[in-house]
Amino acid sequence: MTDKKTGMAREKLVNIHVNGTACEITVPAWRTLLEVLRELGHVEVKCGCEKGDCGACAVLLDGEVVDSCLTLAWNADRRSVMTVQGLGGPGKAHPLQTAFIEHGGAQCGYCTPGMILAAKALLDDIPNPSLDDIKRGLSGNLCRCTGYTRIFSAIRAAAQALRQEGGTS
Amino acid sequence: MLPSFELLEPHSLDEALKMLATSEATPLAGGTNLLPDLRAHGRAGRRFISLAALDQLRGVEHKGNRVIMGGSTTLNDILRDPLMPKAAPSLVSMAKVFAGTMIRNAATIAGNICYGSPSADAIPPLLSVDAEVTLTSAAGERTLPLDSFLLGYKKTAHQPDELLKTVAWTIPAADSANLFYKLGRRRGDAITVVGVAVTVVIESGSCSKARIALGSVAPTVFRAKEAENILIGGPLTAATIDQAALTAAQASRPIDDIRASAEYRRHAVHMLVRRLLTQAWQTSGAKQHD
Ligand SMILES: Cc1cc2nc3c(=O)[nH]c(=O)nc-3n(C[C@H](O)[C@H](O)[C@H](O)COP(=O)(O)OP(=O)(O)OC[C@H]3O[C@@H](n4cnc5c(N)ncnc54)[C@H](O)[C@@H]3O)c2cc1C
Ligand code: FES
Ligand code: FES
């Protein structure tokens, strides 16, 4: 759709690779990646504050963790997005997911997808993080249930498991 | 949902500058200031220019003792730069406590400076190393000290047709210390209550240069120049340091808000400037006299 007065595209066909699957969707400039992902059925991406405070909407965009509520869908055009589902799931859980279950790192679970993806980005950068590194890595993720300590121990355990596996993927 | 807007997507700097010169549009970098503002109280129908595709605006160049940082360099780019801990220690300390991981991946240095908030965390460290900003437009380029770029509350010398292209500074001298401290309600994801950056250069046991930059305690980030002058020309004794710290506190014009009272902020300036100067003197002095 093109604006008659300005000749500018008001909507654009964007092509986003979500967890390895190409998705095409026509969206106007002001739609966020969060809105689009949920519209595409990726409701594992949570909507908390919609202003960058809570990290519930975090996804990996070309491997970098970002708040999808502050990312425009146009900006994800021809790029790869990973949600927590792309990381793993029942039957093929990622060590981070296993560790969150084993260490009680999730209670209501609302913060968990964002927490796990922020932790994944952290471990990709720093395979053997100190407690301070972990706290800094999760400084944009709020949890109202766990008090964080169980999340920290889950991440330490996952880091160890991944190092033993010899990879962080 | 965000109010509707138009988004132009230039692929080169020249194209972006032409768009800025010919249409009323606002640069959009990481969007971490603009998008929350737009959602909270923005009107529909604005026009933005995305800087996302302009790779030449992003990255840090180290040339001898000069550092030239592109405007679209993100806060996490600063943390990933292996030379930055030497090039501007205060800037690295700042980036570690700036927002949270996801915001640091999006937030840019130009966005932080051009938004002009009194609580912009990157500004005190950059003022403490005498950074200059280069602005570019279809009509040409100009460079000015960051200190004179900041004019008042959310007011800067930035003109609507300009982009902030680079921030540059000279690496602090060897016998110097450059420190930052952010006082906030919590360590991550918090708006600064008081931000302090200091630089102290020591030559033959005497302070030859001092910078004290303060955030969140006046309509704009500013240098406490009177306090800096007190430190010049002698050793930094406890009495000199306290006098400078008190002078910096008196130069502050803080407000009461939900995060802290003005009185608390002024007191915190006194204490934090004293602490950082003491630490700076001890580290730079120790380097020279041991
Ligand atoms: C949850 C959260 C936490 C935050 N925490 C902090 C914090 O701890 N410390 C802090 O200082 N800030 C913080 N911020 C504010 C914000 O992240 C920063 O100010 C950031 O640096 C803005 O950069 P941006 O690229 O996102 O700017 P944008 O929002 O894209 O733009 C901000 C302004 O700068 C202009 N602009 C951007 N680039 C240019 C350019 N190259 N030339 C000219 N003008 C330009 C835009 O037009 C706009 O006016 C936080 C924000 C959020 C949402
Ligand atoms: S919903 Fe995006 S940070 Fe809270
Ligand atoms: S588990 Fe409930 S918010 Fe974190």
GROMACS .gro file of C-alpha atoms in nm, chain A residues 9-104:
model
   96
    9ALA     CA    1   0.526   0.285   0.126
   10ARG     CA    2   0.294   0.265   0.424
   11GLU     CA    3   0.308  -0.110   0.442
   12LYS     CA    4   0.582  -0.346   0.350
   13LEU     CA    5   0.617  -0.715   0.290
   14VAL     CA    6   0.875  -0.834   0.541
   15ASN     CA    7   1.044  -1.169   0.540
   16ILE     CA    8   1.147  -1.287   0.884
   17HIS     CA    9   1.313  -1.621   0.955
   18VAL     CA   10   1.161  -1.735   1.280
   19ASN     CA   11   1.334  -2.037   1.431
   20GLY     CA   12   1.452  -2.133   1.085
   21THR     CA   13   1.117  -2.099   0.909
   22ALA     CA   14   1.067  -1.818   0.659
   23CYS     CA   15   0.758  -1.610   0.740
   24GLU     CA   16   0.621  -1.342   0.510
   25ILE     CA   17   0.386  -1.080   0.641
   26THR     CA   18   0.270  -0.738   0.522
   27VAL     CA   19   0.291  -0.480   0.800
   28PRO     CA   20   0.289  -0.105   0.847
   29ALA     CA   21   0.602   0.066   0.982
   30TRP     CA   22   0.471   0.113   1.334
   31ARG     CA   23   0.410  -0.255   1.414
   32THR     CA   24   0.660  -0.408   1.654
   33LEU     CA   25   0.835  -0.739   1.615
   34LEU     CA   26   0.657  -0.850   1.934
   35GLU     CA   27   0.314  -0.787   1.782
   36VAL     CA   28   0.408  -0.961   1.460
   37LEU     CA   29   0.558  -1.267   1.629
   38ARG     CA   30   0.249  -1.315   1.843
   39GLU     CA   31   0.026  -1.265   1.539
   40LEU     CA   32   0.225  -1.539   1.368
   41GLY     CA   33   0.139  -1.766   1.660
   42HIS     CA   34   0.461  -1.733   1.854
   43VAL     CA   35   0.286  -1.667   2.183
   44GLU     CA   36   0.587  -1.801   2.371
   45VAL     CA   37   0.716  -1.445   2.326
   46LYS     CA   38   0.555  -1.262   2.617
   47CYS     CA   39   0.427  -0.907   2.637
   48GLY     CA   40   0.494  -0.741   2.972
   49CYS     CA   41   0.555  -0.367   2.981
   50GLU     CA   42   0.596  -0.279   2.613
   51LYS     CA   43   0.859  -0.022   2.706
   52GLY     CA   44   1.185  -0.207   2.745
   53ASP     CA   45   1.171  -0.246   3.123
   54CYS     CA   46   1.090  -0.614   3.182
   55GLY     CA   47   1.256  -0.829   2.916
   56ALA     CA   48   0.960  -1.070   2.886
   57CYS     CA   49   0.956  -1.005   2.510
   58ALA     CA   50   1.327  -1.075   2.454
   59VAL     CA   51   1.424  -1.266   2.138
   60LEU     CA   52   1.751  -1.324   1.957
   61LEU     CA   53   1.779  -1.113   1.641
   62ASP     CA   54   2.070  -1.242   1.432
   63GLY     CA   55   2.207  -1.385   1.758
   64GLU     CA   56   2.182  -1.061   1.960
   65VAL     CA   57   1.925  -1.043   2.236
   66VAL     CA   58   1.680  -0.753   2.195
   67ASP     CA   59   1.345  -0.645   2.338
   68SER     CA   60   1.099  -0.728   2.058
   69CYS     CA   61   0.858  -0.463   2.194
   70LEU     CA   62   1.112  -0.193   2.099
   71THR     CA   63   1.211  -0.350   1.767
   72LEU     CA   64   1.016  -0.254   1.457
   73ALA     CA   65   0.909  -0.549   1.242
   74TRP     CA   66   1.057  -0.370   0.938
   75ASN     CA   67   1.390  -0.384   1.113
   76ALA     CA   68   1.373  -0.764   1.127
   77ASP     CA   69   1.323  -0.792   0.750
   78ARG     CA   70   1.552  -1.060   0.602
   79ARG     CA   71   1.693  -1.136   0.946
   80SER     CA   72   1.675  -1.438   1.178
   81VAL     CA   73   1.474  -1.440   1.496
   82MET     CA   74   1.502  -1.708   1.761
   83THR     CA   75   1.234  -1.747   2.025
   84VAL     CA   76   1.260  -1.981   2.321
   85GLN     CA   77   1.081  -2.244   2.114
   86GLY     CA   78   1.362  -2.238   1.861
   87LEU     CA   79   1.609  -2.314   2.138
   88GLY     CA   80   1.445  -2.642   2.226
   89GLY     CA   81   1.138  -2.797   2.385
   90PRO     CA   82   0.991  -3.118   2.522
   91GLY     CA   83   1.200  -3.413   2.411
   92LYS     CA   84   1.486  -3.194   2.289
   93ALA     CA   85   1.531  -2.946   2.572
   94HIS     CA   86   1.832  -2.714   2.569
   95PRO     CA   87   2.056  -2.742   2.879
   96LEU     CA   88   1.931  -2.399   2.989
   97GLN     CA   89   1.571  -2.521   2.976
   98THR     CA   90   1.659  -2.840   3.167
   99ALA     CA   91   1.848  -2.642   3.429
  100PHE     CA   92   1.560  -2.395   3.478
  101ILE     CA   93   1.330  -2.693   3.550
  102GLU     CA   94   1.575  -2.873   3.776
  103HIS     CA   95   1.672  -2.565   3.978
  104GLY     CA   96   1.326  -2.416   4.013
   0.00000   0.00000   0.00000
